[in-house]
Coordinates of C-alpha atoms and ligand atoms in Angstrom, one line a residue:
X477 CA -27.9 20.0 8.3
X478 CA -25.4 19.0 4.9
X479 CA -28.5 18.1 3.4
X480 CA -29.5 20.8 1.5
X481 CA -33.8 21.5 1.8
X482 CA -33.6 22.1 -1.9
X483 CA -31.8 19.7 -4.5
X484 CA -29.0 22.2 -6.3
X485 CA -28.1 22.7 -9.9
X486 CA -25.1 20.3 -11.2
X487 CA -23.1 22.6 -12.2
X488 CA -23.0 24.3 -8.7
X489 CA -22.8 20.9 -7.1
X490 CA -19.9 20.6 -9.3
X491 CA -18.3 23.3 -8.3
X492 CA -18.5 23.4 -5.0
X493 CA -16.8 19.7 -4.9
X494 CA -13.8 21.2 -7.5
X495 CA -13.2 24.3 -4.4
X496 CA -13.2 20.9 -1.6
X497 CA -10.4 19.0 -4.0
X498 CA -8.7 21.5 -4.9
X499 CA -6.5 21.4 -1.5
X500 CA -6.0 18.3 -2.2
X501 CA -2.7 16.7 -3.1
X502 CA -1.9 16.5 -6.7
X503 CA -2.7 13.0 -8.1
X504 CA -1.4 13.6 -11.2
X505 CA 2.0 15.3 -12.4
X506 CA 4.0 13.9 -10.4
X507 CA 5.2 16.2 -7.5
X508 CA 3.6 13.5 -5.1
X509 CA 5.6 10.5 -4.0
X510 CA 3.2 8.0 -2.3
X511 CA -0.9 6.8 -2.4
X512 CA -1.0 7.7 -6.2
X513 CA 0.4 6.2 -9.3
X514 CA 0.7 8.7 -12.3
X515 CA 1.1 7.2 -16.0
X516 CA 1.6 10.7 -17.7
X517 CA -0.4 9.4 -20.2
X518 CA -3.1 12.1 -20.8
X519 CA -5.7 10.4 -22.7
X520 CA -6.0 7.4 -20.0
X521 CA -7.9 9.2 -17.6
X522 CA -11.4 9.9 -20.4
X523 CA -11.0 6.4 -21.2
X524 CA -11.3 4.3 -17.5
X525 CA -13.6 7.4 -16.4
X526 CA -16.0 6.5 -19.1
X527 CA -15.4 2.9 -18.6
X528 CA -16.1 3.2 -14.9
X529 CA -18.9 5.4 -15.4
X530 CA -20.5 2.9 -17.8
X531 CA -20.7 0.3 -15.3
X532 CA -20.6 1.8 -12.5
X533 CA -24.5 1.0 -11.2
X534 CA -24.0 -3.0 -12.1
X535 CA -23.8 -4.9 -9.4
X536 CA -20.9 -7.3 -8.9
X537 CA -22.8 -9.0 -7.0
X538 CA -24.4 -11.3 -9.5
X539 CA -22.5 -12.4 -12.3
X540 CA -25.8 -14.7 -13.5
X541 CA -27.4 -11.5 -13.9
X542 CA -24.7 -8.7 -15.3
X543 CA -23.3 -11.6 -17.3
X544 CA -20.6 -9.3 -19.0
X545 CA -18.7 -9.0 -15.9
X546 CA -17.5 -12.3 -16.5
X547 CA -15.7 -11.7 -19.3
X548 CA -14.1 -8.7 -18.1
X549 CA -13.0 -10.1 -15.3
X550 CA -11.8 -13.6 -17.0
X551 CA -9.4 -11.3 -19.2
X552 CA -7.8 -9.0 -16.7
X553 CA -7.5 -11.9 -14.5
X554 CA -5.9 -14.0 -17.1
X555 CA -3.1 -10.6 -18.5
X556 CA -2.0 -10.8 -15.0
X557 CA -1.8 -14.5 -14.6
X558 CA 0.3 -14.6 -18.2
X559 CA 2.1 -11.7 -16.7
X560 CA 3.6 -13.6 -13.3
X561 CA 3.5 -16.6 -15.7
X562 CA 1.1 -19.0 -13.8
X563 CA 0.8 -22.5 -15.0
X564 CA -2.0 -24.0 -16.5
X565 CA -5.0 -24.5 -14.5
X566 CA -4.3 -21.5 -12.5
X567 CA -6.8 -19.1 -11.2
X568 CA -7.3 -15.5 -10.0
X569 CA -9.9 -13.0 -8.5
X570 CA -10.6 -9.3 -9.0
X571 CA -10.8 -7.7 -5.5
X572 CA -11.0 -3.9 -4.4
X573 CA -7.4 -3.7 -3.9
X574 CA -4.2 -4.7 -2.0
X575 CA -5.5 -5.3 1.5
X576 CA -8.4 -7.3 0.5
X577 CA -6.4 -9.4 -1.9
X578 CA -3.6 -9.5 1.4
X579 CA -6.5 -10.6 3.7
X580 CA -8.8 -13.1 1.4
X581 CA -4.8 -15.0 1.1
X582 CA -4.8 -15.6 4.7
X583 CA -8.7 -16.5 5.0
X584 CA -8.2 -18.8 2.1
X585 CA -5.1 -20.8 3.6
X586 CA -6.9 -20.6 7.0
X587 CA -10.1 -22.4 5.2
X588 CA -7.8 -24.9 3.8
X589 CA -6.9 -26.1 7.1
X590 CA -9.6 -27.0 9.2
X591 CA -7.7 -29.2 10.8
X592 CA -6.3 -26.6 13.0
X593 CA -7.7 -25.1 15.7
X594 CA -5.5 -21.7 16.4
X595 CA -3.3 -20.9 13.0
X596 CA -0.7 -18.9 12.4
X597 CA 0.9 -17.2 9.7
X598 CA 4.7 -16.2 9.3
X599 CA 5.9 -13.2 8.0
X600 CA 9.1 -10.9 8.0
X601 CA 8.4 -7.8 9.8
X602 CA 8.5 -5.5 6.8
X603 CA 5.7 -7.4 5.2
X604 CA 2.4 -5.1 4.7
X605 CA 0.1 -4.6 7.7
X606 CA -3.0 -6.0 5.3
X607 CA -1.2 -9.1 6.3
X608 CA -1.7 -8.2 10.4
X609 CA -4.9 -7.1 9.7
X610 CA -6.2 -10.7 8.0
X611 CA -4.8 -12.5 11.3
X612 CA -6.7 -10.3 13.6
X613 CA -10.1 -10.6 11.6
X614 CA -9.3 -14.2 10.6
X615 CA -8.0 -15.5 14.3
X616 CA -4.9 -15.9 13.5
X617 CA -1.9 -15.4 15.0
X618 CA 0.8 -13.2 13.5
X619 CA 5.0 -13.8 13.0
X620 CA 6.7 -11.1 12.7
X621 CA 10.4 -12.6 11.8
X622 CA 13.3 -9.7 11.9
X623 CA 14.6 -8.8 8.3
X624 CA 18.5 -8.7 7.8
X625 CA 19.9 -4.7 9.0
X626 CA 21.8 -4.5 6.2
X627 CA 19.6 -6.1 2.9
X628 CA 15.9 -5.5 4.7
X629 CA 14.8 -9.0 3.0
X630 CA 13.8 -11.7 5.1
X631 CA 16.0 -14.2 6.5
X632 CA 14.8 -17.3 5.5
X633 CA 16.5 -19.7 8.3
X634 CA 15.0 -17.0 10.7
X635 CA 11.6 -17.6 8.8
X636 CA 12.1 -21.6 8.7
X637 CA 12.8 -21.4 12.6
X638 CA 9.0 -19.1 12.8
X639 CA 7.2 -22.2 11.2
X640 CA 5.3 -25.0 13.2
X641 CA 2.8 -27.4 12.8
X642 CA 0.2 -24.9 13.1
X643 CA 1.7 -22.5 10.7
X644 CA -1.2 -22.2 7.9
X645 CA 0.5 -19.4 5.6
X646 CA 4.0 -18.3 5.1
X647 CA 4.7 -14.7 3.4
X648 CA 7.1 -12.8 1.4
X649 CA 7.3 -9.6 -0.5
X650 CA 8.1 -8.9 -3.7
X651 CA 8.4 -5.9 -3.0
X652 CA 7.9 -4.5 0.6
X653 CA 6.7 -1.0 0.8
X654 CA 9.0 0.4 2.9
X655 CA 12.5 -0.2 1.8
X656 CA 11.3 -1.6 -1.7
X657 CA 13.4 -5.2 -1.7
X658 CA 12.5 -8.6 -2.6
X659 CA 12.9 -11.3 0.1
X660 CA 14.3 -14.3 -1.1
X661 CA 11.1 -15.9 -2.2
X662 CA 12.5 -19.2 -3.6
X663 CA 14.4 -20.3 -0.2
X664 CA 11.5 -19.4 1.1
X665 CA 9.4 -21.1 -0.4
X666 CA 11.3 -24.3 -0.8
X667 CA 11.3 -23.9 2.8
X668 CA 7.3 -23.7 3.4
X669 CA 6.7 -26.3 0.3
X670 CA 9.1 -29.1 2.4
X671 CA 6.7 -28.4 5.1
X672 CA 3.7 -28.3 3.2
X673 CA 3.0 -25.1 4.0
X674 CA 1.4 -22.6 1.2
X675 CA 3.6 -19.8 0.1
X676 CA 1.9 -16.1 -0.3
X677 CA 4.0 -13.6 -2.4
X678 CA 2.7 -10.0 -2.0
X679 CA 3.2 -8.6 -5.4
X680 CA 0.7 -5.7 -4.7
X681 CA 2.7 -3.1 -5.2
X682 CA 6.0 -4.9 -6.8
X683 CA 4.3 -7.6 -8.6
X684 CA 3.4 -5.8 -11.9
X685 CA 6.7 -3.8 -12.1
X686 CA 9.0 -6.5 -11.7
X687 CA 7.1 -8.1 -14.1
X688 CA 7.9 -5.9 -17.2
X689 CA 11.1 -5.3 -16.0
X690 CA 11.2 -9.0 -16.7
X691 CA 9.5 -8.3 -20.2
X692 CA 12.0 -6.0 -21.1
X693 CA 15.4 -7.3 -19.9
X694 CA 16.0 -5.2 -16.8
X695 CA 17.1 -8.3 -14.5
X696 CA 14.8 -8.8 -11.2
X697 CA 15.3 -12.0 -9.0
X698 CA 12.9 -14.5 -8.8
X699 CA 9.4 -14.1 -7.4
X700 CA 6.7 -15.4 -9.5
X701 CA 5.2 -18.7 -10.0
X702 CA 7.7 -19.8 -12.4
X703 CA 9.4 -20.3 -8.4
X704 CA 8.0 -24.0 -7.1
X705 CA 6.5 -23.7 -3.6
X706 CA 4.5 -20.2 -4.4
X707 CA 1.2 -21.0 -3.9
X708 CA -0.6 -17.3 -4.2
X709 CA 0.2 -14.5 -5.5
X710 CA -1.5 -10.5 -4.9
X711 CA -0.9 -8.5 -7.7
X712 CA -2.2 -4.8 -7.4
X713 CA -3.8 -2.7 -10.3
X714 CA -4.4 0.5 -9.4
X715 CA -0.7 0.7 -8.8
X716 CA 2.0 0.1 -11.6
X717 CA -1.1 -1.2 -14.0
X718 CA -2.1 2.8 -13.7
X719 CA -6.1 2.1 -13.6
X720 CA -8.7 3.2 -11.1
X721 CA -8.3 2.7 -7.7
X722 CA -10.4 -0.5 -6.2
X723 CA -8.3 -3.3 -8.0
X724 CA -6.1 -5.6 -7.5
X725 CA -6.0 -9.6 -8.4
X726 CA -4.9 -12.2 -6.0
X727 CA -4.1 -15.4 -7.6
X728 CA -3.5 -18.9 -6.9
X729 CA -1.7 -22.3 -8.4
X730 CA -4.7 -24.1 -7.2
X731 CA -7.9 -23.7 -8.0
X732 CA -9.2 -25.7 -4.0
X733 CA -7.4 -22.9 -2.3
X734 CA -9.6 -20.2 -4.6
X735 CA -12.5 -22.0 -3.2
X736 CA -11.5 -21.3 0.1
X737 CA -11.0 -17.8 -0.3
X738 CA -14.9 -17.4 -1.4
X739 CA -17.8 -17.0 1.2
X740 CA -21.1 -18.9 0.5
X741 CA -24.3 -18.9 2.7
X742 CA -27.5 -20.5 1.8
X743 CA -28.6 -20.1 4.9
X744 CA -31.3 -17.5 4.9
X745 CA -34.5 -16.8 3.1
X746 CA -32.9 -14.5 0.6
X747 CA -30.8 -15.0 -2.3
X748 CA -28.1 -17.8 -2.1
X749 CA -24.7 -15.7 -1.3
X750 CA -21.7 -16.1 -3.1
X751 CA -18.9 -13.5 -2.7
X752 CA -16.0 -14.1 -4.3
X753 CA -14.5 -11.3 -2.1
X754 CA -15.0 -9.4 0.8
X755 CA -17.7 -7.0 -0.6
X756 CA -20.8 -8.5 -1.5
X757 CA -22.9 -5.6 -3.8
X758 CA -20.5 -3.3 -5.6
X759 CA -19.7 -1.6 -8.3
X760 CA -18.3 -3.1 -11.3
X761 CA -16.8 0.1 -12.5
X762 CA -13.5 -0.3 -11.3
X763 CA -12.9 -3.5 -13.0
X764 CA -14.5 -1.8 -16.4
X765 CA -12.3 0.9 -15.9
X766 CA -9.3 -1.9 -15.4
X767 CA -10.4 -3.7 -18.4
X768 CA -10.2 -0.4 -20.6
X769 CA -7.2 0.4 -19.2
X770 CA -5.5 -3.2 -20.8
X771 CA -7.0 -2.6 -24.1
X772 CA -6.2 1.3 -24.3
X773 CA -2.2 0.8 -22.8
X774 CA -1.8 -2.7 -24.2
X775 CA 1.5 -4.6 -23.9
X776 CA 3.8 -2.0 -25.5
X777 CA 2.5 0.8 -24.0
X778 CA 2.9 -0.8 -20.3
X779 CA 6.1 -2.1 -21.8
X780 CA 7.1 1.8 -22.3
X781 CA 5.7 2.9 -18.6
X782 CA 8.1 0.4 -17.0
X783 CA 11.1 1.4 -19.4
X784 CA 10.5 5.2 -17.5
X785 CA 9.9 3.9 -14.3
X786 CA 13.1 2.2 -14.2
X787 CA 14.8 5.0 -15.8
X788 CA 13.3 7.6 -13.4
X789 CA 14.1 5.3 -10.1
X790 CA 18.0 4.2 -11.1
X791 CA 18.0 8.2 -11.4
X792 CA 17.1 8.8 -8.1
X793 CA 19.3 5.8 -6.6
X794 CA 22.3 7.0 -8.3
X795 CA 21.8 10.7 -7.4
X796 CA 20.1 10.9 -4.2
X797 CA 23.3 10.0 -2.1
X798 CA 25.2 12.7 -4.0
X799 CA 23.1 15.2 -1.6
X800 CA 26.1 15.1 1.4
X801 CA 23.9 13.3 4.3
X802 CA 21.6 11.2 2.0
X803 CA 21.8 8.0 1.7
X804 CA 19.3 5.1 -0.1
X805 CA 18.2 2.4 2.0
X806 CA 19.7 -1.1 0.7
X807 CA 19.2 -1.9 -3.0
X808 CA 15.5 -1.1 -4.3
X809 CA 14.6 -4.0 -6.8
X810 CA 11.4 -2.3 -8.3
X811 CA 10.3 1.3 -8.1
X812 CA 10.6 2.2 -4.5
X813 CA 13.2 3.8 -2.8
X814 CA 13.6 5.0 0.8
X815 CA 15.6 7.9 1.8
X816 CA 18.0 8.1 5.1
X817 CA 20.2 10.5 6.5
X818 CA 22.9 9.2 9.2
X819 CA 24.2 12.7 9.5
X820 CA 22.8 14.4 13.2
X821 CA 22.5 17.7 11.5
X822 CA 19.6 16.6 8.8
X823 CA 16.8 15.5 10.3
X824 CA 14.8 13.7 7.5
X825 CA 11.2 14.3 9.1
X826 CA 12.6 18.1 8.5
X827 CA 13.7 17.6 4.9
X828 CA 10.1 16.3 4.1
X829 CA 8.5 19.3 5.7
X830 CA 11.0 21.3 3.7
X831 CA 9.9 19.6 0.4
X832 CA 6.0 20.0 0.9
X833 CA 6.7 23.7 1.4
X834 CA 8.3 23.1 -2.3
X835 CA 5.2 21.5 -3.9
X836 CA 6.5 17.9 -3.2
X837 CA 5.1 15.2 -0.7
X838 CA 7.8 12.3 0.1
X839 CA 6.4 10.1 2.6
X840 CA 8.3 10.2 6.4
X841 CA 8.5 6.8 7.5
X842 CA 9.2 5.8 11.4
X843 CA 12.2 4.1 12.6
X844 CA 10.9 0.7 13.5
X845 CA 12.7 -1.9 15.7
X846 CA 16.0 -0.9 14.7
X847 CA 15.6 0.3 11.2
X848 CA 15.9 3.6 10.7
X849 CA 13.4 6.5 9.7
X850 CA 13.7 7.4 6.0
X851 CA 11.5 8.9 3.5
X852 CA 9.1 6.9 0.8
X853 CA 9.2 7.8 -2.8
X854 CA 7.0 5.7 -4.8
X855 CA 8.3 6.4 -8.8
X856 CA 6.0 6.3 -11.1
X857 CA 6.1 6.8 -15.2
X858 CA 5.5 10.6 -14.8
X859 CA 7.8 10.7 -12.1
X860 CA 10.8 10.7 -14.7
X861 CA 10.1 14.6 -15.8
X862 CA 10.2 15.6 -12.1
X863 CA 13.6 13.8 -11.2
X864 CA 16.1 16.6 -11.9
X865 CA 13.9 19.5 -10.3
X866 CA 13.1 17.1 -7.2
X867 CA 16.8 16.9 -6.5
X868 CA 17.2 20.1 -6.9
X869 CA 14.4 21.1 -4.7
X870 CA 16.0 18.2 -2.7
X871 CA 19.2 19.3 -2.1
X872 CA 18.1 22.9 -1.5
X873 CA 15.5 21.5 1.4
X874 CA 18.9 19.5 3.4
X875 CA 20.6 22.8 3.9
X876 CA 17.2 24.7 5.2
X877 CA 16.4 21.6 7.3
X878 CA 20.4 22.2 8.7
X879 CA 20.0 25.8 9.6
X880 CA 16.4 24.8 11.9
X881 CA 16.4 24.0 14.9
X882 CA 15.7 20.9 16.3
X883 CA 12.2 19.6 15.9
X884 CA 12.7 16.6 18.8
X885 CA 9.9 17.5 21.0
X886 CA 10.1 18.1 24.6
X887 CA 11.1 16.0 26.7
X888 CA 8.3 16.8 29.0
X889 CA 5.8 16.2 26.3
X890 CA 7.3 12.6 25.4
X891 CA 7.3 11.5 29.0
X892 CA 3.3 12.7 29.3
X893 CA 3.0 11.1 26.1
X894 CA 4.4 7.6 26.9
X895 CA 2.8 7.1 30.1
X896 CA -0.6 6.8 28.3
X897 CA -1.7 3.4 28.6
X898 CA -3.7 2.5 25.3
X899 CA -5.8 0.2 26.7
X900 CA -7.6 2.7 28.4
X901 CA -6.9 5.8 27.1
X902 CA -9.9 8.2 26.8
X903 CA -10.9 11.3 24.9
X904 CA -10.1 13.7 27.6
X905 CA -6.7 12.6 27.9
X906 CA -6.0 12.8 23.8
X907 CA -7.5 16.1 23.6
X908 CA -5.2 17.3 26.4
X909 CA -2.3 15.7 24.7
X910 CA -3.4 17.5 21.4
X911 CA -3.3 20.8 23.5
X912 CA 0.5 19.8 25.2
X913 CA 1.3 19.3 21.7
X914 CA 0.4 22.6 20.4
X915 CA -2.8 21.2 18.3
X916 CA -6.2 23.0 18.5
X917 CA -8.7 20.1 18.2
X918 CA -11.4 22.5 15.7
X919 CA -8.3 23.6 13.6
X920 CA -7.4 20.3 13.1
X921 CA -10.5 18.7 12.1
X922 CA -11.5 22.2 10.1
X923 CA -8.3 23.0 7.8
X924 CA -6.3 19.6 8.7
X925 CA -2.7 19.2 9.9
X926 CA -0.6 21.4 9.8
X927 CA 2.3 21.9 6.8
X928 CA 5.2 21.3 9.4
X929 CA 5.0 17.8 10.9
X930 CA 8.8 17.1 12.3
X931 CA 7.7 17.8 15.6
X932 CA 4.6 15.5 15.1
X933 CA 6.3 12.9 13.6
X934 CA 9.0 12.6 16.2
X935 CA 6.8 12.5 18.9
X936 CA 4.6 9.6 17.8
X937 CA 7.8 7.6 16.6
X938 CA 8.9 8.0 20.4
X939 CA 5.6 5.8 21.5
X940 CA 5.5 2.7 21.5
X941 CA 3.5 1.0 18.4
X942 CA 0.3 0.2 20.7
X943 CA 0.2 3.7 22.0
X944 CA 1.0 5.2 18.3
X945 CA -2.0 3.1 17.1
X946 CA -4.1 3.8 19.7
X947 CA -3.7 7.8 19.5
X948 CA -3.7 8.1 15.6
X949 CA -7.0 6.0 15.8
X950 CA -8.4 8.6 18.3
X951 CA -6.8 11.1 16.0
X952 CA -8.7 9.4 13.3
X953 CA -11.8 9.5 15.3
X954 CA -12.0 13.1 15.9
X955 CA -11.6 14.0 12.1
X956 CA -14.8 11.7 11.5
X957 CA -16.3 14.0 13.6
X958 CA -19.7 14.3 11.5
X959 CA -21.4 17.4 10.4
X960 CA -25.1 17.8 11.9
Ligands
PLP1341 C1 3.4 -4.6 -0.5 C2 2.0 -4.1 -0.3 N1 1.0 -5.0 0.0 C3 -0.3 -4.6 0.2 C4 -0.6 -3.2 0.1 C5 -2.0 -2.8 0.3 O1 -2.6 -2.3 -0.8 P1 -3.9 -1.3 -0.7 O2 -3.4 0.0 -0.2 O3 -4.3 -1.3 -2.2 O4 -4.9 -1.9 0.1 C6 0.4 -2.3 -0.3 C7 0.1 -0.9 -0.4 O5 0.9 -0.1 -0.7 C8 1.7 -2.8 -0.5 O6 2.7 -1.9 -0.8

């Protein structure tokens, strides 16, 4: 049993948790490029931890009762708000982060239309999953419209030709995760306005970024609500705003389509239930932590991260293709930048593995419909120390990934593979394609995956996206394999 019979001492509680983390990714310093956003600011962390710590048993729950909340949350709503420069009257709420600010957008429009019976919402196909995942809670039917090969933004006739009469929510990003572009928010959303259709921009990750490159003269195109027909508006915090993860705003012109984005049920014998979000009890220390954050970085000092940011990502953009068979992915507008190769002797799934075995994580993304496979670098403040030794470490991983050989797995084990069906595939059958593939189940779920993932990574971008689901959820599965 993990229970222990005995309660143990802090410190060796403590300790035994710093040995489990300390395998774990860097979050700080920089050397890894996606899931974590370093400021490089070393007197940030003490301030949100004590912050978070501080309120970390009051409930959210119940503003009535934990009236400070209120105010915490009125202000960090209200920065952001300024921030996108929302017109009077506008509104906001703090959620848990990026997803549930993407999903309580599509419940809210979907609540604003009970008219309909079956909704759907229209999106270009880079938009973020969160965006999939609110139709298939909400019962709603996703449009995934094909971005343009060359740009990767949406194409907004392609988009106005998605639309119908029972399309309840129309989406663009500002930026998308995986090329880091803007899609062409106003024609888009002159587009959904003329059909009265509410316009969502998903700022989660670009919102706060763009922003202050706004604030401080870097030119970005047009996004916010300053753009007529944008309706809402998720803006991510622990992101580019650098504070604890479990916040993010989503905000609306409206304040009636805010009300549909709340849950309310008086219909039981406890307490009358009003969630603002999708959680119901938690913690308010993320939003205390958020709060401190403001005050401690304030406007100059966020002014200062962006100015680095920038400066760190034009770096990259300008130097990355100077590595013969690199090449960026169309024009990043923010601080995002994905990394191709069109030469047949680098493999980019290899180059990652080759990095990692240098101390750096750059994300592999899959080729999907026909764009191709790249690597992620998310750039953050404290990413601008690390730019000259990344390319370096860079340029040194494309020759060793030239000199391997190939990774492409075999072709036997991509046939097997692919004739899975995912509707009913079972535990048996993943376990022996675990074994085909050269994974022992134990060692997987006891000292994780291993360092070199080319061969992985090529075999589950060969499946179709219903069979790459399917087995990574299994996959999932087995690592929740609970200790008893
Ligand atoms: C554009 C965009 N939207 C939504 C999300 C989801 O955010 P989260 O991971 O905080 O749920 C992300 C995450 O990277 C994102 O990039």
């Amino acid at each position: 049993m993990s229970l222990p019979a005995h309660g143990r001492g802090r410190d060796e509680v403590l300790e035994d948790l710093t040995a489990r983390h300390s395998g774990d990714l860097p979050t700080h310093g920089g050397r890894t490029w996606a899931y974590v956003y370093d400021s490089g600011l070393a007197d940030l962390d003490p301030v949100m931890d004590a912050a978070r710590s501080m309120y970390a048993a009051v409930n959210g729950l119940d503003p009535t009762v934990f009236s400070s909340i209120v105010g915490l949350e009125n202000e960090v709503v209200g920065t952001v708000l300024d921030l996108v420069r929302a017109p009077e009257g506008a509104v906001g709420t703090f959620t848990s982060g990026g997803t549930e600010s993407c999903m309580l957008a599509v419940k809210a429009a979907r609540d604003a239309r009970p008219d309909v019976a079956r909704g759907n919402v229209v999106a270009p196909s880079t938009v973020h999953a969160a965006f999939v995942k609110g139709c298939e809670y909400f019962g709603l039917d996703i449009r995934l419209v094909e971005v343009d090969r060359q740009t990767f933004r949406a194409d907004p006739a392609a988009m106005a030709a998605a639309m119908d009469d029972s399309t309840m929510l129309v989406v663009c990003s500002a930026v998308s995760y995986a090329h880091g572009v803007c899609d062409p928010v106003p024609e888009i959303a002159a587009i959904a306005a003329g059909r009265g259709i509410p316009c969502h921009v998903d700022g989660c990750i670009g919102g706060w970024v763009l922003s202050w490159y706004r604030q401080i003269g870097i030119p970005v195109p047009e996004w916010d609500f300053t753009v007529e027909g944008v309706t809402s508006i998720s803006v991510d915090l622990h992101k580019y705003a650098y504070t604890s993860k479990g916040a993010s705003t989503l905000l609306f012109r409206d304040p009636a389509l805010r009300r549909a984005s709340y849950f309310s049920s008086a219909d039981w014998p406890g307490y009358v239930m009003i969630n603002t979000t999708m959680q119901s009890t938690k913690s308010a220390g993320p939003l205390a932590a958020a709060w401190a954050a403001f005050q401690h970085i304030g406007a100059d000092g966020y002014a200062d991260l962006a100015r680095r940011t920038h400066e760190a990502t034009q770096a990259l953009i300008t130097r990355i293709p100077e590595i013969a068979g690199l090449r960026v992915l169309g024009t990043p507008d923010a601080s995002l930048v994905a990394v191709t190769s069109d030469d047949p002797d680098v493999d980019v799934f290899a180059v990652a593995d080759e990095t990692r075995v240098r101390g750096w994580y750059l994300q592999p993304q899959f080729a999907y419909l026909d764009l191709p496979r790249n690597l992620h670098l998310t750039v953050t403040a404290a990413s601008l120390a690390n730019v000259d030794p990344l390319l370096a470490d860079l340029a040194d991983a494309v020759a060793s990934a030239r000199t391997l050989p190939s990774a492409a797995p075999a072709p036997e084990l991509v046939e097997v593979a692919r004739a899975l069906d995912p509707d009913t595939l079972t535990r048996e059958e993943f376990a022996g394609l675990l074994a085909f593939a050269g994974l022992d189940p134990a060692a997987v779920t006891g000292s994780g995956l291993p360092e070199r993932m080319a061969g992985i990574n090529h075999l589950l971008e060969a499946l179709p996206p219903r069979l790459r689901e399917r087995i990574l959820a299994e996959f999932i599965g087995l690592l929740y394999t609970p200790a008893r």
